[in-house]
Short mmCIF file of C-alpha atoms in Angstrom, two decimals:
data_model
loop_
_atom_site.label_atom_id
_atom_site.label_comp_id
_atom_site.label_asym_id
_atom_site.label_seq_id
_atom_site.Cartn_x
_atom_site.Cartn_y
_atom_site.Cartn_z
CA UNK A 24 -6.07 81.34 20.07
CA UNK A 25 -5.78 80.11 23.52
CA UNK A 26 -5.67 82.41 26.49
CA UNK A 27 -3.07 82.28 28.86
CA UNK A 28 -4.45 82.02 32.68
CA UNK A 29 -4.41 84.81 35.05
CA UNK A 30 -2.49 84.05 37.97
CA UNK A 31 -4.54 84.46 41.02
CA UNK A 32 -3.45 86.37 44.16
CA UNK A 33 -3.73 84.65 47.28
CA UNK A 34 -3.37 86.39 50.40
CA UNK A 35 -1.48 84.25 52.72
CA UNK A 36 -2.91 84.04 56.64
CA UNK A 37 -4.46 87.02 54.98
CA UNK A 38 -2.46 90.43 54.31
CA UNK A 39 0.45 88.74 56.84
CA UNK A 40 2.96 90.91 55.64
CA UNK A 41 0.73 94.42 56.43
CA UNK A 42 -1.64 93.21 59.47
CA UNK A 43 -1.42 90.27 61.76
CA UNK A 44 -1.81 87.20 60.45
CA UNK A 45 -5.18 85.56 60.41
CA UNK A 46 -6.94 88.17 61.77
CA UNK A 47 -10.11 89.88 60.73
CA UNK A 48 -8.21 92.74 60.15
CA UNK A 49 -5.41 91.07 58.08
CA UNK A 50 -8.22 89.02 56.01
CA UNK A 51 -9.61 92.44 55.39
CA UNK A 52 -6.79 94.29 54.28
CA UNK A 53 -6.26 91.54 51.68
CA UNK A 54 -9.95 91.99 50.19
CA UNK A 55 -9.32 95.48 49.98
CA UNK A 56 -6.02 95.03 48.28
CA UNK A 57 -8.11 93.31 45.42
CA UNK A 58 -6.73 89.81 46.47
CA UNK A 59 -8.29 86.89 44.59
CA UNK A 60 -8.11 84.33 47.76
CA UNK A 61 -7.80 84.24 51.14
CA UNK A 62 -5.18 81.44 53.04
CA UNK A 63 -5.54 80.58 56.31
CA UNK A 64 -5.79 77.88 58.58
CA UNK A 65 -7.64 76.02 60.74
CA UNK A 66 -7.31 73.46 64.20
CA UNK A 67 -9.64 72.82 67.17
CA UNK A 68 -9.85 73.96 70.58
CA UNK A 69 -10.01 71.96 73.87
CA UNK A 70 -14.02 72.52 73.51
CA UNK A 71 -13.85 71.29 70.00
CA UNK A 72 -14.42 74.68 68.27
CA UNK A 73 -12.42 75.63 64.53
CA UNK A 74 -10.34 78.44 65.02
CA UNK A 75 -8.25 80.19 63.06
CA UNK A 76 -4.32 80.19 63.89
CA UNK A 77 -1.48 78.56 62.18
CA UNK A 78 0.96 77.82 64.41
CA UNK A 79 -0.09 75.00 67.41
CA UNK A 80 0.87 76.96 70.37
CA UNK A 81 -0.53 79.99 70.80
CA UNK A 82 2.64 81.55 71.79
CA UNK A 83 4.00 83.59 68.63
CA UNK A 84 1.16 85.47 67.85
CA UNK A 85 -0.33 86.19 70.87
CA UNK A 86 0.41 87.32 74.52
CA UNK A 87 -0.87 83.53 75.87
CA UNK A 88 0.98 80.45 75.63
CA UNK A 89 0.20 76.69 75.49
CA UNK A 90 -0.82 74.71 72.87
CA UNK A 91 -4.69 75.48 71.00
CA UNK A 92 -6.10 72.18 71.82
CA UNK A 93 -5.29 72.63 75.15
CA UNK A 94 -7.31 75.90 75.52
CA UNK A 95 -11.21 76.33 75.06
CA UNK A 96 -12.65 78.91 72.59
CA UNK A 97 -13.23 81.32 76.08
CA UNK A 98 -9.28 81.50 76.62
CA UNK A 99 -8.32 81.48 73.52
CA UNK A 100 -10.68 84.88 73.16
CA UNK A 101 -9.60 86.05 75.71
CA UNK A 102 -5.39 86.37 74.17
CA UNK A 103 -4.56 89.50 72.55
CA UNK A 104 -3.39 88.24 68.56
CA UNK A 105 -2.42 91.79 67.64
CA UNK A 106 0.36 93.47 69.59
CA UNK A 107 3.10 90.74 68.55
CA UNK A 108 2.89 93.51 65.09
CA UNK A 109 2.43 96.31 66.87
CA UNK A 110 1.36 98.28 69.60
CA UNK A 111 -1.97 99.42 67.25
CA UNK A 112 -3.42 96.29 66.57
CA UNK A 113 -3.80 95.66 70.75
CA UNK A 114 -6.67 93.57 71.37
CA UNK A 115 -7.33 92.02 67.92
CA UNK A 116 -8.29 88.30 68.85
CA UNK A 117 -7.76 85.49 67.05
CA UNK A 118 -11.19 84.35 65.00
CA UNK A 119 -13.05 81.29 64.69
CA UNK A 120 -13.74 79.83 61.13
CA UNK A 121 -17.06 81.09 61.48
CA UNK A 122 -16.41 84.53 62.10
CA UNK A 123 -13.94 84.57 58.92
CA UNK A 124 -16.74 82.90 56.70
CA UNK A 125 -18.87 85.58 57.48
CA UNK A 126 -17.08 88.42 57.08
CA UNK A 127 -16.44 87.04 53.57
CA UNK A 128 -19.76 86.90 53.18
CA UNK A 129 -20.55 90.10 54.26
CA UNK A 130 -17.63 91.16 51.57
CA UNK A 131 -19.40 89.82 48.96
CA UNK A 132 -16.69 87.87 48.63
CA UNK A 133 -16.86 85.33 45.31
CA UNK A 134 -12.48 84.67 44.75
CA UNK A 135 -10.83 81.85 46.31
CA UNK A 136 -10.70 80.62 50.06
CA UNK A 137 -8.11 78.30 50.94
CA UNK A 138 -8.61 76.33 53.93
CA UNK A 139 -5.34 74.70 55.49
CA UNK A 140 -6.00 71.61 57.49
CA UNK A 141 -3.53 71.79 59.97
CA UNK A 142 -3.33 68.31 61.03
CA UNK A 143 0.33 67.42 59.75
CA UNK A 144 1.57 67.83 63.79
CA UNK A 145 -1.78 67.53 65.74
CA UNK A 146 -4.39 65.32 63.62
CA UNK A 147 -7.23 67.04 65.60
CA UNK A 148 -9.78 63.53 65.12
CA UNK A 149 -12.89 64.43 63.39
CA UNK A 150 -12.06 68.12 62.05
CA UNK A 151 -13.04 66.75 58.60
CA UNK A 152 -16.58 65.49 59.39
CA UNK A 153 -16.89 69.41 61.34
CA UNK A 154 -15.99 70.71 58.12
CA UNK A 155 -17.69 68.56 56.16
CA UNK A 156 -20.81 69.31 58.36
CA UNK A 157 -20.23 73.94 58.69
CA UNK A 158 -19.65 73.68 54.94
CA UNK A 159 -23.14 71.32 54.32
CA UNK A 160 -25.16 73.84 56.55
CA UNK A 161 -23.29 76.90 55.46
CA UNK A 162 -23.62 77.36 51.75
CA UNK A 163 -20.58 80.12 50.47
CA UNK A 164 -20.38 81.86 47.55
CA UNK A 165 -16.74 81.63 46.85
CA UNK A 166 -14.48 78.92 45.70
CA UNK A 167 -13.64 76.72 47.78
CA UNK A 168 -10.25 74.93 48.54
CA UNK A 169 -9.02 72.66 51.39
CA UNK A 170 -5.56 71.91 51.74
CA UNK A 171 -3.16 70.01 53.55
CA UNK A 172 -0.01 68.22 54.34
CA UNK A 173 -1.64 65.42 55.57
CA UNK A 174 -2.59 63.32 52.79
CA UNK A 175 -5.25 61.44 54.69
CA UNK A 176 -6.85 64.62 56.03
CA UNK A 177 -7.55 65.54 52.24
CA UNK A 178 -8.62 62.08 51.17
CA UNK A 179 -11.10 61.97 54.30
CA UNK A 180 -12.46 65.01 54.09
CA UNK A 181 -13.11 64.73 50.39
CA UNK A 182 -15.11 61.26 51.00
CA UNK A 183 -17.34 63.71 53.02
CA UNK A 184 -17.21 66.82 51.04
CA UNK A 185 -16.54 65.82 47.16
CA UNK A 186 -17.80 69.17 45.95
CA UNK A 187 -15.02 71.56 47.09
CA UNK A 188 -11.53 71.39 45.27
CA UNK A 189 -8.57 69.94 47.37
CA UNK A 190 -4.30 70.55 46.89
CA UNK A 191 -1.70 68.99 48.28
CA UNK A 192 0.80 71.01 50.51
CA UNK A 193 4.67 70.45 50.31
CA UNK A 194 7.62 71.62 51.04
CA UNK A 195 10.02 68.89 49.22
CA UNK A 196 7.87 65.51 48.88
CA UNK A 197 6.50 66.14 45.63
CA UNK A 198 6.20 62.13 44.08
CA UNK A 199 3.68 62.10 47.37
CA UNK A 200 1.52 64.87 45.72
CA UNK A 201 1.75 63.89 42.04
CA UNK A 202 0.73 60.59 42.93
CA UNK A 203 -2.53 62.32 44.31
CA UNK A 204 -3.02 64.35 41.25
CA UNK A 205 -2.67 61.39 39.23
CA UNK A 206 -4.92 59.66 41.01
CA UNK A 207 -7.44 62.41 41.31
CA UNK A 208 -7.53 62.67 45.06
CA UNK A 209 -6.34 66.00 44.34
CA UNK A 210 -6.70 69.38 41.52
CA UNK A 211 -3.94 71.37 42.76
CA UNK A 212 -0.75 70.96 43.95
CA UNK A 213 0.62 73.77 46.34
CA UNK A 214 4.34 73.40 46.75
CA UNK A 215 7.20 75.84 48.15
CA UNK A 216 8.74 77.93 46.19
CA UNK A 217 12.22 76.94 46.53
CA UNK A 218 11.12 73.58 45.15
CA UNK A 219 9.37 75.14 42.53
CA UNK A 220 11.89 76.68 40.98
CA UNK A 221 14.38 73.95 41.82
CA UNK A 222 12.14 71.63 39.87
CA UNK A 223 11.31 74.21 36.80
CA UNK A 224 11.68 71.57 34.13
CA UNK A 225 8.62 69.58 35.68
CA UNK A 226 5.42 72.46 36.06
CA UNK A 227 1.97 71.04 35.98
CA UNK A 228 1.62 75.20 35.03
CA UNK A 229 -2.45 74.90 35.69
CA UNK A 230 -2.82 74.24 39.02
CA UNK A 231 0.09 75.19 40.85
CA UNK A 232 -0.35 77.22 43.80
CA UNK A 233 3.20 78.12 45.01
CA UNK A 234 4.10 79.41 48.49
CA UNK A 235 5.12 81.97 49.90
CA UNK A 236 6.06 83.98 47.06
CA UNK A 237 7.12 87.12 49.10
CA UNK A 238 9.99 89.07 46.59
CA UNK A 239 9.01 90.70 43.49
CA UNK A 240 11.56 88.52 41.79
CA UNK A 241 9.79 85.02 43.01
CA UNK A 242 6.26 87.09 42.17
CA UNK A 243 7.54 87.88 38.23
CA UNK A 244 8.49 84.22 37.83
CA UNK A 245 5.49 82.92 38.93
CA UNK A 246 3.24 85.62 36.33
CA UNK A 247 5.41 85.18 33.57
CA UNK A 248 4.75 81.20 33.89
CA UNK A 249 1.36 81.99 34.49
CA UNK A 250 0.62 79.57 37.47
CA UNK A 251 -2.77 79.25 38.76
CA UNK A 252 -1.99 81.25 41.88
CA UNK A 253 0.29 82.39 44.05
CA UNK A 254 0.38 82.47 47.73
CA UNK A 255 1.88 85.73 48.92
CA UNK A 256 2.09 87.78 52.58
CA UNK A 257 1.94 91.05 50.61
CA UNK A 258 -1.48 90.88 48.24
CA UNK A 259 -1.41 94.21 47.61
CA UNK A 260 2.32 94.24 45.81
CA UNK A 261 1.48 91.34 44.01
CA UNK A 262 -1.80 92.75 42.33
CA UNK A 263 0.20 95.66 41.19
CA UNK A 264 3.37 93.31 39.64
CA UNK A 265 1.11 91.11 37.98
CA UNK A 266 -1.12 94.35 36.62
CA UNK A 267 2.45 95.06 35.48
CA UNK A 268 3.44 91.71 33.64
CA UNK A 269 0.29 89.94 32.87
CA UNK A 270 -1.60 93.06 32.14
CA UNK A 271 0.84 94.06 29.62
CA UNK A 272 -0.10 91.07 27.86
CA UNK A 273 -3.92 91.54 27.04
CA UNK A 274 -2.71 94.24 24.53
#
C-alpha cells in the first residue's frame, strides 16, 4: 500500500513568528520546536562576506539603516537585530551563514536547510561560486536546499554545486517554475500560498513547498494534501496541527 508523505515543517527566517527573524536565537527556537527545516536567507556585505538577513536594507530589523552591500561585516555586527521584537532580545546581531551552519551542526542537526538566494533585487555577482566554494569545504549533515527567485541564480549555482537540491520561488509566475521542473533545473517548486490554493486543480503534491503558511486553516490544507513541506513563521503550532491531522492517520 503506498504511504502518504509526511509534510515537513519548515521554520521560516527561523521561529519568525516567536523570536526575531534570522537570528541564532530564532533558528534555535525552531530546532527546539521539533522543526524539520530551517529558511533563511542569504546576500553579501560591502567586504564580500554571506550574511544572513532577508530584507536589503538593514533598516526593519535592526536599529542601522542603509542597504547590506553597502556595509562591511564590522558594521553590520555592530546593529542591534533584536529590539525591533522586543526590548529582551537587545543586542542579538544579525549572523553570518557561517555562524548559522554551525550552530546546526552543533544541533546535530540532520532535517532540511533552505537557503534563499536573495538576488531577485540585488544579484550580488559571484554569491554562487562563494556558495558553491563554503559548501565544497564545509561538508553538512543535513539536506540541503537552495532557492530562489532568480532563475539564473539557481541554474548557476547548480552548474557549480549539482549535489544539493534546488526550488523555484514564486509568488504568481508559476509557467516560469514548471518549465524548470520540467526541465530538471529544479526538484521543488516553492510557491505562495495564495497561489496555491488559487491553483488547487494543478498540485505537483511531492515537492511543493508552500509559503508562508501562517493560520491553522492554510496549515490543515496543506497536511491533509500532504505537500512536501510547508514554510511557516510559527514551527512550533505547525508540529502540533500536523501531529493532529497526519498523525491521526498512521492508525
Amino acid at each position: 500500500m503506498f504511504k502518504r508523505q509526511t509534510t515537513q515543517v519548515i521554520a521560516h527566517r527561523g521561529s519568525k513568528g516567536t523570536r526575531p527573524e534570522n537570528t541564532l536565537l530564532a533558528f534555535q527556537a525552531a530546532l527546539d520546536a521539533g522543526a524539520d527545516g530551517i529558511e533563511t536567507d542569504v546576500q553579501l556585505s560591502r567586504d564580500g562576506q554571506m550574511v544572513i538577513m532577508h530584507d536589503e536594507k538593514v533598516d526593519r530589523t535592526t536599529n542601522g539603516s542603509g542597504l547590506i552591500k553597502d556595509l562591511t561585516l564590522a558594521q553590520l555586527k555592530q546593529l542591534d537585530a533584536g529590539s525591533h521584537f522586543g526590548r529582551e532580545f537587545a543586542g542579538t546581531k544579525m549572523p553570518t551563514l557561517d555562524e548559522v551552519i554551525q550552530l546546526l551542526i552543533a544541533d546535530h542537526f540532520s532535517g532540511v536547510f533552505n537557503l534563499e538566494l536573495k538576488t531577485n533585487k540585488i544579484p550580488y555577482p559571484g554569491i554562487e561560486q562563494q556558495l558553491a566554494t563554503y559548501f565544497t569545504q564545509q561538508p553538512v549533515p543535513f539536506r540541503l536546499v537552495f532557492s530562489s527567485f532568480r532563475a539564473q541564480s539557481l541554474v548557476t549555482l547548480r552548474k557549480l554545486y549539482p549535489q544539493a537540491e534546488y526550488a523555484k520561488l514564486f509568488k504568481t509566475a508559476g509557467r516560469q517554475a514548471k518549465q524548470m521542473e520540467r526541465h530538471q533545473q529544479v526538484a521543488g517548486l516553492h510557491p505562495d500560498i495564495r497561489w496555491v490554493k488559487a491553483h488547487r486543480f494543478w498540485l505537483p503534491h511531492m515537492q511543493l513547498r508552500p509559503w508562508t503558511v501562517n493560520s491553522p486553516a492554510d496549515m490543515a490544507y496543506c497536511f491533509r494534501r500532504h505537500f512536501a513541506g510547508i514554510i511557516t513563521d510559527y514551527p512550533a503550532r505547525a508540529v502540533a496541527l500536523r501531529e493532529k491531522i497526519q498523525g491521526s492517520e498512521r492508525v
